[in-house]
Coordinates of C-alpha atoms in Angstrom, one line a residue:
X1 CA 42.3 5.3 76.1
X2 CA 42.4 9.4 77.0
X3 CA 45.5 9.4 75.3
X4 CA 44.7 7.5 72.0
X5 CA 41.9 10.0 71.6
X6 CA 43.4 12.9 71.5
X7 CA 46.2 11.9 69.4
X8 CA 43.1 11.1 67.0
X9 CA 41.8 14.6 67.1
X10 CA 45.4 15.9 66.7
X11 CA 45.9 13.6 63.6
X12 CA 42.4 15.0 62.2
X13 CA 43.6 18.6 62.7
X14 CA 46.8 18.2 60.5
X15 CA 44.7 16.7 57.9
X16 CA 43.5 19.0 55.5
X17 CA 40.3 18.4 53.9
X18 CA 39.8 18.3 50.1
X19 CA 38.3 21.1 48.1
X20 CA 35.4 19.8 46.3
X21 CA 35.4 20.1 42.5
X22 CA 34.5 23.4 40.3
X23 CA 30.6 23.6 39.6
X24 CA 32.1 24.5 36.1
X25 CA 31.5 22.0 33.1
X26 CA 33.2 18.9 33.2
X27 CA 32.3 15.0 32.4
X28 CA 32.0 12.0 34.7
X29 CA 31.7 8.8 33.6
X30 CA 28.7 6.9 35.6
X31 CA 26.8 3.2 35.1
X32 CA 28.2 3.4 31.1
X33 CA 26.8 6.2 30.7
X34 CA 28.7 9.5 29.9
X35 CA 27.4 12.7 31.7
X36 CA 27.8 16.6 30.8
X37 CA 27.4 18.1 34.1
X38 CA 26.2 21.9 34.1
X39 CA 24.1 24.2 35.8
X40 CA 21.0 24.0 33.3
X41 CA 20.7 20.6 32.6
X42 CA 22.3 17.2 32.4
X43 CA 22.9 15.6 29.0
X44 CA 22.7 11.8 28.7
X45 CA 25.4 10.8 26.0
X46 CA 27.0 7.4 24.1
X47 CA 24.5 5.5 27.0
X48 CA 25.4 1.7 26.9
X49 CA 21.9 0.7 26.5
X50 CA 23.3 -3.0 26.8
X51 CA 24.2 -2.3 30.5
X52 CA 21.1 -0.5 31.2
X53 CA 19.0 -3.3 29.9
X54 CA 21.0 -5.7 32.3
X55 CA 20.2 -3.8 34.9
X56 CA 16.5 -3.7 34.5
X57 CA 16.6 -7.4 33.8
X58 CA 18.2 -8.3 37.0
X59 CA 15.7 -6.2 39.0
X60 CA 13.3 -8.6 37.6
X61 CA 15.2 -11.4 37.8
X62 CA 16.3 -11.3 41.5
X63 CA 12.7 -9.7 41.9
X64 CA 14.9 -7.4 44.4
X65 CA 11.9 -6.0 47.1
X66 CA 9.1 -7.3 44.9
X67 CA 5.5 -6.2 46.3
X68 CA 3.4 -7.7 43.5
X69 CA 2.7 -11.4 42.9
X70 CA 1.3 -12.6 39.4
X71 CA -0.7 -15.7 38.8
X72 CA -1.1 -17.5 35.9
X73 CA -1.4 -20.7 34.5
X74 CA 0.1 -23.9 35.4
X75 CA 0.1 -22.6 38.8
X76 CA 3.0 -20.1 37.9
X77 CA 4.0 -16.8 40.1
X78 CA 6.2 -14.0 38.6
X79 CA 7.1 -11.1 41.0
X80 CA 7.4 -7.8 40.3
X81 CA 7.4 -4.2 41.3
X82 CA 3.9 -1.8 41.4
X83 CA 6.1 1.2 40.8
X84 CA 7.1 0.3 37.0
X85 CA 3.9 -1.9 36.8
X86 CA 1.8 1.1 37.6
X87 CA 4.2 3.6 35.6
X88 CA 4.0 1.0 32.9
X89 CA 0.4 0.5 32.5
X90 CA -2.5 2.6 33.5
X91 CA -4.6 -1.2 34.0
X92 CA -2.1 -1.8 36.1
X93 CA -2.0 1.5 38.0
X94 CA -5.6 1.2 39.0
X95 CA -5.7 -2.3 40.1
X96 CA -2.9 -1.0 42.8
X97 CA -4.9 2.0 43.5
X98 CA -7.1 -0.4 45.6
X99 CA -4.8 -2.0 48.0
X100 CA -1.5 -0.5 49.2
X101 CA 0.5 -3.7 49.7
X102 CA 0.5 -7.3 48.9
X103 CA -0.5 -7.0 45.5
X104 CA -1.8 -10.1 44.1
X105 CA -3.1 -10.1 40.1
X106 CA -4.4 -12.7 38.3
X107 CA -3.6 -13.2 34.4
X108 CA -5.0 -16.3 32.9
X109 CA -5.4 -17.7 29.0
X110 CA -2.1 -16.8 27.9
X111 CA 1.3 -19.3 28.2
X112 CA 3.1 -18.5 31.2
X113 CA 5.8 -17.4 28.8
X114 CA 3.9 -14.7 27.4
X115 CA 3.2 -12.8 30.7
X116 CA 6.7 -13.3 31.3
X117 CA 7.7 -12.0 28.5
X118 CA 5.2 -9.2 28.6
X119 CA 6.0 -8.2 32.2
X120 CA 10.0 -8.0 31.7
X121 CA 8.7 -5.4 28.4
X122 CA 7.6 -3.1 31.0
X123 CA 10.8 -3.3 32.5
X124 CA 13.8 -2.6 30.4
X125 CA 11.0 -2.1 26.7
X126 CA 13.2 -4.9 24.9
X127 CA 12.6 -8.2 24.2
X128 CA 14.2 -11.3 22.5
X129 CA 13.5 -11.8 18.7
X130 CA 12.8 -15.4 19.3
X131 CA 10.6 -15.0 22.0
X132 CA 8.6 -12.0 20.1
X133 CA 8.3 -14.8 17.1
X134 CA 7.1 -17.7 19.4
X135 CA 4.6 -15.5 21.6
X136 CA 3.4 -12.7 19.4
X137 CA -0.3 -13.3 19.1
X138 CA -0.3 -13.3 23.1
X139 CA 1.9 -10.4 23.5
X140 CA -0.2 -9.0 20.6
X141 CA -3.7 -9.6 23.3
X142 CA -1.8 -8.6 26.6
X143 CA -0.6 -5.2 25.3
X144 CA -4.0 -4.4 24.3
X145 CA -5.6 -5.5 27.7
X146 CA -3.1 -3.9 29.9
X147 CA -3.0 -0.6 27.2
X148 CA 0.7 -0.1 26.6
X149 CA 1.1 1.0 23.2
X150 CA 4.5 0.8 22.4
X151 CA 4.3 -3.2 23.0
X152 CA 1.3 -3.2 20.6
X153 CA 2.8 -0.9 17.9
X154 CA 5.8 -3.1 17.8
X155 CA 3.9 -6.5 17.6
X156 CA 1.6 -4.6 14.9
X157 CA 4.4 -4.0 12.5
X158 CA 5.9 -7.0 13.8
X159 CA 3.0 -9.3 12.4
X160 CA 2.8 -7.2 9.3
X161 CA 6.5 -7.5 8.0
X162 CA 7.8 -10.9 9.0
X163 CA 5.8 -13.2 11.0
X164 CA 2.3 -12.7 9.4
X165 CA 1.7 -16.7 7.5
X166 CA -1.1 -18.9 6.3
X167 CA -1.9 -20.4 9.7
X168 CA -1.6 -17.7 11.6
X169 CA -3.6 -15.4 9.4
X170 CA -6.9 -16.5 10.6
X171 CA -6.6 -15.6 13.9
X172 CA -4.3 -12.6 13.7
X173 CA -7.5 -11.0 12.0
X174 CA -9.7 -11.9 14.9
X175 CA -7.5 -10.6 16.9
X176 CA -7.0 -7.4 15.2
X177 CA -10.4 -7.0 15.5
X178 CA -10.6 -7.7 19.1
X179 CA -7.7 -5.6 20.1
X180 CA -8.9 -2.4 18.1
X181 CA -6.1 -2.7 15.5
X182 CA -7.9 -1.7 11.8
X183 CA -4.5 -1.2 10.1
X184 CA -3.9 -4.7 11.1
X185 CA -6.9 -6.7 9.9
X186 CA -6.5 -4.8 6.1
X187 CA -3.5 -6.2 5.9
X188 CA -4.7 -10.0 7.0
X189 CA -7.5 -9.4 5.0
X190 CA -5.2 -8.7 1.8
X191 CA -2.7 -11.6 2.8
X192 CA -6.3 -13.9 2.5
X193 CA -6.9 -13.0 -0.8
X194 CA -3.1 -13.7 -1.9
X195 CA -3.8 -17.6 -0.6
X196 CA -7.3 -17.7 -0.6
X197 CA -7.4 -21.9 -1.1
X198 CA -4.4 -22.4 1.8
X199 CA -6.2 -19.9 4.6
X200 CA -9.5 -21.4 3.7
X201 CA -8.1 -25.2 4.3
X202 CA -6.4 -24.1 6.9
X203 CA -7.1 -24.9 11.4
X204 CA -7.6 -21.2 12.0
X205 CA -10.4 -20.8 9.4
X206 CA -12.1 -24.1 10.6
X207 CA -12.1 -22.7 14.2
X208 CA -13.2 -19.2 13.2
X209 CA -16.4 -21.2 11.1
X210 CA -17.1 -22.8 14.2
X211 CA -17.0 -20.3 17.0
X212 CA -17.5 -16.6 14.7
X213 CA -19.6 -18.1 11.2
X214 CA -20.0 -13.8 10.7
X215 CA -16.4 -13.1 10.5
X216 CA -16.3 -16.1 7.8
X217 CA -19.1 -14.4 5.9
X218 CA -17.4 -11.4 6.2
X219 CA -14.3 -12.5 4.9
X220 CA -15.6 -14.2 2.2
X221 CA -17.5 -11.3 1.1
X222 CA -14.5 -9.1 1.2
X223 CA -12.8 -11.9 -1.4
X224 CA -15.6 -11.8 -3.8
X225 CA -15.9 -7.7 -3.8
X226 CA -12.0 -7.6 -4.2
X227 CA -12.0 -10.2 -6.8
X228 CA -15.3 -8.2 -8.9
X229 CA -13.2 -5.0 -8.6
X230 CA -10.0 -6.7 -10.0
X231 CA -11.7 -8.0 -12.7
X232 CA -13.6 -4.8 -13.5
X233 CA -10.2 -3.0 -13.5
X234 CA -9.2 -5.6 -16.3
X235 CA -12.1 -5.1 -18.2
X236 CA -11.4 -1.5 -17.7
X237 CA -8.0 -1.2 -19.0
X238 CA -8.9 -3.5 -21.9
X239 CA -11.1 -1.5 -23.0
X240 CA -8.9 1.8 -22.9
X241 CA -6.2 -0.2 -24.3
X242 CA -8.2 -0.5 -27.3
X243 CA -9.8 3.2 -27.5
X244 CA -6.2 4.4 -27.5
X245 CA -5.5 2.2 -30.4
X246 CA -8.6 3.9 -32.0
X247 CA -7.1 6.7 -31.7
X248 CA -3.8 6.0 -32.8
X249 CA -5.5 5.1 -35.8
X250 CA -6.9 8.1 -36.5
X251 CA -3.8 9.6 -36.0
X252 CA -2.0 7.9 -38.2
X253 CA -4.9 8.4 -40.8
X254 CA -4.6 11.7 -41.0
X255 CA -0.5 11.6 -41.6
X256 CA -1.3 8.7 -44.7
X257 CA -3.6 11.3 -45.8
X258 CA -1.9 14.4 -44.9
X259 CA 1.6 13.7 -45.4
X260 CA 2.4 10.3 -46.7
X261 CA 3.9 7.5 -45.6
X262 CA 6.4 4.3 -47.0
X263 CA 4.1 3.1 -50.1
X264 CA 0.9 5.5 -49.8
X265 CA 0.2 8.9 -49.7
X266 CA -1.3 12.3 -51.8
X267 CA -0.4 12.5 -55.0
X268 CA 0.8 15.5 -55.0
X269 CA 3.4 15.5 -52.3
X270 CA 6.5 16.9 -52.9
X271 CA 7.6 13.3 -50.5
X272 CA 5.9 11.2 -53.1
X273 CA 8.8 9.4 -54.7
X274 CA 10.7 8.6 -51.3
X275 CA 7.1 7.5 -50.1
X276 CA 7.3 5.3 -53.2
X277 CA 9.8 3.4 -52.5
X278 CA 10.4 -0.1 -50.7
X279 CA 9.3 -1.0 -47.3
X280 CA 12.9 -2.1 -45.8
X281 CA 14.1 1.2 -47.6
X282 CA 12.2 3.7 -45.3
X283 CA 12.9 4.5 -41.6
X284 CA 10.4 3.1 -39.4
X285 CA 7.1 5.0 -38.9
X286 CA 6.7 6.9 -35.8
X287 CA 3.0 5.5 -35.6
X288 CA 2.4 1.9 -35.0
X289 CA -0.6 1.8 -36.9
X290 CA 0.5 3.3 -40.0
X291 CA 1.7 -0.5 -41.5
X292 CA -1.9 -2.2 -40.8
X293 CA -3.9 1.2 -42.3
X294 CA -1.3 1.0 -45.6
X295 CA -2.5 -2.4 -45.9
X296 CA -5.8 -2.2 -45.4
X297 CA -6.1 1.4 -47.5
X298 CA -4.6 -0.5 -50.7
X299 CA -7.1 -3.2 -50.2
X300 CA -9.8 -0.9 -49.6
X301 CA -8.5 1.2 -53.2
X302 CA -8.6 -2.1 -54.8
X303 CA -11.7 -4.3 -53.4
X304 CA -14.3 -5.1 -55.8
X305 CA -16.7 -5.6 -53.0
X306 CA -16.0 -2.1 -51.3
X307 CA -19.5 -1.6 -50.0
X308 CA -21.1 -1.2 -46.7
X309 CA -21.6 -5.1 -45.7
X310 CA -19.6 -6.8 -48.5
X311 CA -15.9 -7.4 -48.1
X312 CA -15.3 -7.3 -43.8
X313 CA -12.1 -5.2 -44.3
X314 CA -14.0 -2.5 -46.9
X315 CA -16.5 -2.8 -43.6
X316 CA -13.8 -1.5 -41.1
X317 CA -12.5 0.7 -43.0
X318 CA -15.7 2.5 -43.8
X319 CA -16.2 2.5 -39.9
X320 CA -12.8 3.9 -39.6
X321 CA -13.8 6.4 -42.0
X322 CA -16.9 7.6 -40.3
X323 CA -15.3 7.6 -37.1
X324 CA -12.8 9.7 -38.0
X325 CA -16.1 11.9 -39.7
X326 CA -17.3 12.3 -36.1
X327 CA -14.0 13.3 -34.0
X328 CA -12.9 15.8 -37.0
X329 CA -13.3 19.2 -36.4
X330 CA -13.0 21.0 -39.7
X331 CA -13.9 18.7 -42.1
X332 CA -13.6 21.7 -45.3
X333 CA -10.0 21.3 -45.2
X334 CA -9.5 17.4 -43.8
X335 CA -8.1 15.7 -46.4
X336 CA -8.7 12.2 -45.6
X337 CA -11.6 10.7 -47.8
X338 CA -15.5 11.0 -47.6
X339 CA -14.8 13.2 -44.1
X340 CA -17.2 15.9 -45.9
X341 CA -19.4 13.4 -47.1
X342 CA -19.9 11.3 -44.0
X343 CA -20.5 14.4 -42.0
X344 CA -22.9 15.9 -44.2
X345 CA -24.6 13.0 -44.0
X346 CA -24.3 12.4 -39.8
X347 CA -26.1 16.1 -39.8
X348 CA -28.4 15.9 -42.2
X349 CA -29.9 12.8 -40.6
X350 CA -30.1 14.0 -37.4
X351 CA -31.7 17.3 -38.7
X352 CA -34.4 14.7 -40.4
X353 CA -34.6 12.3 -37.5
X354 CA -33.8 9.6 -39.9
X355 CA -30.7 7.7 -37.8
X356 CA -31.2 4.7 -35.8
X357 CA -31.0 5.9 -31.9
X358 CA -29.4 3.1 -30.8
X359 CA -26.5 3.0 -33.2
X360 CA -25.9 6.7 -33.0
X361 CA -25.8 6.2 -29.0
X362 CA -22.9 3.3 -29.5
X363 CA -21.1 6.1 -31.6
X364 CA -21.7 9.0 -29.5
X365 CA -20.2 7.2 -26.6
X366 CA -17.3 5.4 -28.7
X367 CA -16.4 9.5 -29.8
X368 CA -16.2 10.5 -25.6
X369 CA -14.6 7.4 -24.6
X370 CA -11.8 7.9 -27.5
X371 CA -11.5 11.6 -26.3
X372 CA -11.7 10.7 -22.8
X373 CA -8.3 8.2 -23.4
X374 CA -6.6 10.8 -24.6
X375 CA -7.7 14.3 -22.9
X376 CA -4.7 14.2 -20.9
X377 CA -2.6 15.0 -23.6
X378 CA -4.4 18.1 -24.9
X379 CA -6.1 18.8 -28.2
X380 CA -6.1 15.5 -30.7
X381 CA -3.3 15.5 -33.5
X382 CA -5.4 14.5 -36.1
X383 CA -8.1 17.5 -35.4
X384 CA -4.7 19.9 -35.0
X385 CA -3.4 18.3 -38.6
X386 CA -6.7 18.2 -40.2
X387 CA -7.0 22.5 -40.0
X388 CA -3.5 23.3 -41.1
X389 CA -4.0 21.9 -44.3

């Protein structure tokens, strides 16, 4: 035995040990994960998340050393570690601050499933897609109960891009409520008024009239404001769909009268004979309206029953007149018809208080709403046109 021992230490003093490596850079290769090793820092680089995740699974999985047991319903138990519960979740951190070991923690009202599902998050923060489909709403509670964000961003946007239906509408904006999640219950409360008659026939609405009648109310109220305000944006953009027209008209008013156009036009125009000729001869007008004022100006030139209150399209066309009276801004040198006249006659009877209130009220606020329509292009052509004659 003496003699086997020191032929051991002899053997051990001929063998040389090996130097150990540089401390300069160089790269190992460790769990899938490629390391930079250098005196400031390691870098983590081209990690195989897929191996990682696999790993954090199985520590759930084998429950390897587990100290905390879960309870839920159906008489289930999941096991887990406090260390990444607690790290995890600040709920979770002060339930263990209590006791030191044999950690025991109730979660009821949820499928077992879900608090599966929920506690393997914390874990490796992945999760299958079908699973996040079939369990959202509960993932959607437990994330907000046990405060870990990230789980509740991602079953936020999750409900808002693709799992968000008509049956599940109902009680995702109860939830969202509940949970503290406004971005959330906008968008339910939009997706409502897209199906109004399928959320309101549907289960969820039915239990939320039985157990919360002021979320109900509220939703319906929200339906009715956004269905007045969609309506009043109709009426809206009728109406300046139609005080642009107006003043189209004028515009192309003053060009009939100012320059001529196809069959009509000053006498005097140097353009009168191309103006005289066919219809299908000329290039098209640059103004929409110039083809309906042609025709109406011929009939107006040629009506027996031009006055006030006889033939209806003499009537428009006197409006159209004085209305273009009212905009104009230099009426002395305006050459379409009766301009001087009608203003003469707008300021004389307002000197003599002779005008009806009411009427000139309805014009006064036709003239700002026309102007308003098209302020954002800068000074009206026709009030341009009408001074540089």
């Amino acid at each position: 035995m003496k003699a086997t021992s020191e032929e051991n230490r002899l053997n051990a003093k001929e063998i040389e040990p090996v130097s150990p490596p540089s401390l300069g850079p160089s790269t190992t290769t460790i769990k899938g994960c490629l390391l930079n090793k250098s005196r400031s820092a390691l870098v983590r680089r081209n990690c195989y998340i897929s191996q990682k995740r696999e790993t954090w699974d199985r520590l759930f999985d084998d429950a390897y050393k587990a100290d905390v047991e879960i309870h839920t319903n159906c008489d289930t138990h999941i096991y887990a570690h406090a260390s990444i519960l607690g790290f995890a979740s600040p709920v979770f951190r002060g339930m263990f601050k209590k006791s030191r070991s044999n950690h025991q923690i109730s979660i009821h009202g949820v499928a077992p499933e879900a608090v599966r599902i929920f506690i393997r998050f914390l874990y490796s923060s992945c999760y299958e897609e079908a699973q996040m489909e079939e369990h959202i709403i509960s993932l959607l509670v437990l994330s907000h109960a046990f405060v870990v964000p990230q789980l509740k961003r991602e079953c936020e946007y999750q409900l808002e891009h693709r799992f968000l239906n008509v049956d599940n509408v109902v009680d995702v904006f109860q939830l969202s409520l509940l949970c503290d999640a406004p971005r959330l219950s906008i968008i339910c409360q939009r997706f409502v008024l897209t199906c109004f008659k399928a959320a309101f026939s549907s289960a969820g609405w039915k239990a939320m009239r039985a157990s919360h009648p002021n979320l109900e109310k509220k939703l319906i109220e929200y339906v009715k404001f956004e269905d007045y305000r969609r309506k009043d944006n109709m009426r809206k953009f009728t109406e300046r769909k139609v005080y642009l027209q107006l003043y189209e008209a004028m515009e192309a008013l003053v060009h009939i009268c100012k320059d001529g156009c196809r069959t009509i036009g000053p006498q005097d125009n140097n353009n009168n004979k191309k103006n005289m000729l066919k219809a299908e001869d000329q290039k098209p007008c640059k103004y929409e309206a110039c083809k309906g004022l042609e025709s109406l100006l011929h009939h107006f030139a040629g009506c027996k029953l031009k006055a006030p209150g006889g033939c209806l399209h003499c009537q428009r066309m006197w409006h159209l007149l004085e209305l273009h009276a009212r905009i104009c801004a230099n009426s002395n040198v305006c050459k379409v018809p009766l301009c001087r006249k009608f203003k003469q006659r707008i300021m004389k009877d307002s000197k003599k208080k002779k005008h009806n209130k009411k009427d000139e009220m309805k014009w006064k606020i036709l003239v700002r709403k026309i102007m308003r329509t098209k302020s954002i292009t800068g000074a009206p052509y026709f009030t341009l046109a009408s001074t540089r004659g």
